[in-house]
Backbone as JSON, one array per atom type, in Angstrom:
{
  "sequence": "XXXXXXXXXXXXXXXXXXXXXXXXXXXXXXXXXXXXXXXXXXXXXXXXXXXXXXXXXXXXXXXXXXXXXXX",
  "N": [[41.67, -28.56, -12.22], [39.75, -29.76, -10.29], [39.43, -27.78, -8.66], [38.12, -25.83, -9.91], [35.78, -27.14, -10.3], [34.72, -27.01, -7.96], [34.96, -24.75, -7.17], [32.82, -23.58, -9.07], [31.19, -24.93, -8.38], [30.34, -23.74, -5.59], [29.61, -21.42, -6.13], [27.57, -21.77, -7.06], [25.89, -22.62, -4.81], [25.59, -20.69, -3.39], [24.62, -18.68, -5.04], [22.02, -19.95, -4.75], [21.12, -19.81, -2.92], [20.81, -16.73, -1.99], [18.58, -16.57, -3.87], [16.74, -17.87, -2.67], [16.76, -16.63, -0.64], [16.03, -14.06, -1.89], [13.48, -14.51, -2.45], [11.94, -15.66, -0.79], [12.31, -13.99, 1.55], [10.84, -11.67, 2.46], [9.08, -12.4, 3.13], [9.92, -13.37, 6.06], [10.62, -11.24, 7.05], [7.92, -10.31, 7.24], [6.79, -11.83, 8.92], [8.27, -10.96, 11.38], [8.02, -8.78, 12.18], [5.24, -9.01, 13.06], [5.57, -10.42, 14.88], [6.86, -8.81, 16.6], [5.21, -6.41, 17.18], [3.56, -5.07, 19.57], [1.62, -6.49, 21.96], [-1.46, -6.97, 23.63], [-3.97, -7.95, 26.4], [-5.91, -6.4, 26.62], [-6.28, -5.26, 23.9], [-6.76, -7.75, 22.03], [-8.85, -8.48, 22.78], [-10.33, -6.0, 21.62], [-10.32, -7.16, 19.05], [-12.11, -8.96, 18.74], [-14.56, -7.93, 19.98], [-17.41, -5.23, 20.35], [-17.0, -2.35, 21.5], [-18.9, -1.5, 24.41], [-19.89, 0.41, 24.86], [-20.96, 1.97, 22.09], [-23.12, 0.12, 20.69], [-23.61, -1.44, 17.33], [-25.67, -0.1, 14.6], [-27.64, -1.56, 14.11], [-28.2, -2.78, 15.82], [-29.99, -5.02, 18.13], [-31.53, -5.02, 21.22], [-32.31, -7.83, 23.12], [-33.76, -9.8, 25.57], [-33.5, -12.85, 26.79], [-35.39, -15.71, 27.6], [-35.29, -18.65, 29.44], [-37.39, -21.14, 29.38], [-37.9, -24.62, 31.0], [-38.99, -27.14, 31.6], [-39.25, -29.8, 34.52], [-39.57, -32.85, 34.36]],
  "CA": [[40.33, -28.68, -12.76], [39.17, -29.98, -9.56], [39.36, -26.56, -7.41], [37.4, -24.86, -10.87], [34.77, -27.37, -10.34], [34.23, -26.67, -6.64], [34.78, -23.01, -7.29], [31.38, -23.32, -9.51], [29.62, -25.36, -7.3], [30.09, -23.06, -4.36], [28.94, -19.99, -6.61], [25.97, -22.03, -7.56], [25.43, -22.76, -3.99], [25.33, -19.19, -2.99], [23.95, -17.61, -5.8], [20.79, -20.17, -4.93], [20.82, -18.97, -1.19], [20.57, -15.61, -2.47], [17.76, -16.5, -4.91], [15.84, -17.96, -1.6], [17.03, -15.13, 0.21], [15.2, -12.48, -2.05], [11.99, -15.03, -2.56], [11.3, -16.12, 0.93], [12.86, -12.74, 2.72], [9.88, -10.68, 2.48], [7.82, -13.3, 4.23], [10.24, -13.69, 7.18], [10.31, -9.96, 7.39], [6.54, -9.76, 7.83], [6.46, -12.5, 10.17], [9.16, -10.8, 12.6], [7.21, -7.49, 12.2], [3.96, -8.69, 13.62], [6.09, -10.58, 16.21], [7.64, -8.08, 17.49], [4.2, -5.65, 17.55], [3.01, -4.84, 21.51], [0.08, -6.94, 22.28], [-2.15, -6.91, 25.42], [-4.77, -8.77, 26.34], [-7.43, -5.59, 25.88], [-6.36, -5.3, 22.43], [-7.17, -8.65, 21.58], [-10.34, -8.24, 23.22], [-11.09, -5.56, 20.8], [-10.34, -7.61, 17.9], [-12.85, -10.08, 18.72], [-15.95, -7.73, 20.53], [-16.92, -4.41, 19.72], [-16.81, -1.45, 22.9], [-20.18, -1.96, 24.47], [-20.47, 1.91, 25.12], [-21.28, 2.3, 20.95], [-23.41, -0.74, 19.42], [-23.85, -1.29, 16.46], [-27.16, 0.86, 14.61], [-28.5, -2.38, 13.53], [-27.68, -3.98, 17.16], [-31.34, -5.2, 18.75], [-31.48, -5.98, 22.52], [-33.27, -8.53, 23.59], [-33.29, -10.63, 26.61], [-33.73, -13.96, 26.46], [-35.87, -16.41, 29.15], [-35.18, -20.23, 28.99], [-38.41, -22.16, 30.29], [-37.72, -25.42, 31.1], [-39.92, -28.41, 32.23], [-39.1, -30.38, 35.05], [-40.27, -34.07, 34.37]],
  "C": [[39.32, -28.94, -11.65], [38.74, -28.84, -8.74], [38.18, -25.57, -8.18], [35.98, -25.44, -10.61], [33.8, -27.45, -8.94], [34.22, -25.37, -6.69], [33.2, -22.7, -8.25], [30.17, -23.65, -9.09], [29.5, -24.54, -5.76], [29.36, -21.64, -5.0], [27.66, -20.51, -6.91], [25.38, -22.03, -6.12], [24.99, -21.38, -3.33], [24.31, -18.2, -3.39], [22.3, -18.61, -5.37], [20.02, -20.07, -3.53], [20.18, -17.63, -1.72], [19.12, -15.52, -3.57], [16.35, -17.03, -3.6], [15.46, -16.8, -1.06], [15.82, -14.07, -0.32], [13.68, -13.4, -2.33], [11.2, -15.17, -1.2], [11.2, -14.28, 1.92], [11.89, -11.77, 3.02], [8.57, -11.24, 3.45], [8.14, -13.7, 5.66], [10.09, -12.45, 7.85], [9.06, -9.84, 8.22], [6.68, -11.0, 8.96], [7.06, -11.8, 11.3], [8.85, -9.33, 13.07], [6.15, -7.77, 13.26], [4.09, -9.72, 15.4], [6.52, -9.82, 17.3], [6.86, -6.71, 17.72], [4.0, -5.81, 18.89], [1.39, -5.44, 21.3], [-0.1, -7.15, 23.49], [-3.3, -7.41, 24.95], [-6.3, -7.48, 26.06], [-7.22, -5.46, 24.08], [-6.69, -6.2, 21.43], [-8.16, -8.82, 21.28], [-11.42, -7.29, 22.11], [-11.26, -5.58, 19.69], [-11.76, -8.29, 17.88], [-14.53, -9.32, 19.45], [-15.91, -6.09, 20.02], [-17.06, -3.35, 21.14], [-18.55, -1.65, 22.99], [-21.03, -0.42, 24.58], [-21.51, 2.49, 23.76], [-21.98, 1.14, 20.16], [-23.72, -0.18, 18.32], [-25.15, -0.45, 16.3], [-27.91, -0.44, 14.58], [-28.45, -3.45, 14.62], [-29.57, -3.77, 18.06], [-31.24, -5.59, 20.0], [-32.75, -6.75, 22.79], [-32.88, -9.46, 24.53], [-34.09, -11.86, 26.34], [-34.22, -14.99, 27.71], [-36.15, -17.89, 28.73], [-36.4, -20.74, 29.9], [-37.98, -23.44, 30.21], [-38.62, -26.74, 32.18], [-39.32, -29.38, 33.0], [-40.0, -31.7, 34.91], [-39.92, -35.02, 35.91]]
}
């Protein structure tokens, strides 16, 4: 009786791996996906600015002149 009641607790233990397994597994996936993407430091660059060759239409230049008072 004893071997029946370790034989059900190891199928429970499994079957609730397996129930992680298919809940979690899709989220370790994508993590090991975007790990294992090629990144460089210009590509970063062009996450965060945009190519300076094409501004934007709605991009205004203006230069900017700090006066400052010497007391």
């Amino acid at each position: 009786m004893d071997y029946l009641i370790d034989l059900i607790r190891w199928i429970g233990v499994i079957a609730s791996m397996v129930c992680l397994l298919i809940l979690f597994g899709p989220i370790f996936a994508w993590f090991y996906q975007i790990d294992r993407e090629a990144r460089s430091a210009d590509y970063v660059i062009e996450l965060f600015t945009y190519p300076l060759e094409e501004p934007p239409t709605d991009y205004i230049d203006v230069a900017f002149t700090v006066i400052t008072e010497d007391q």
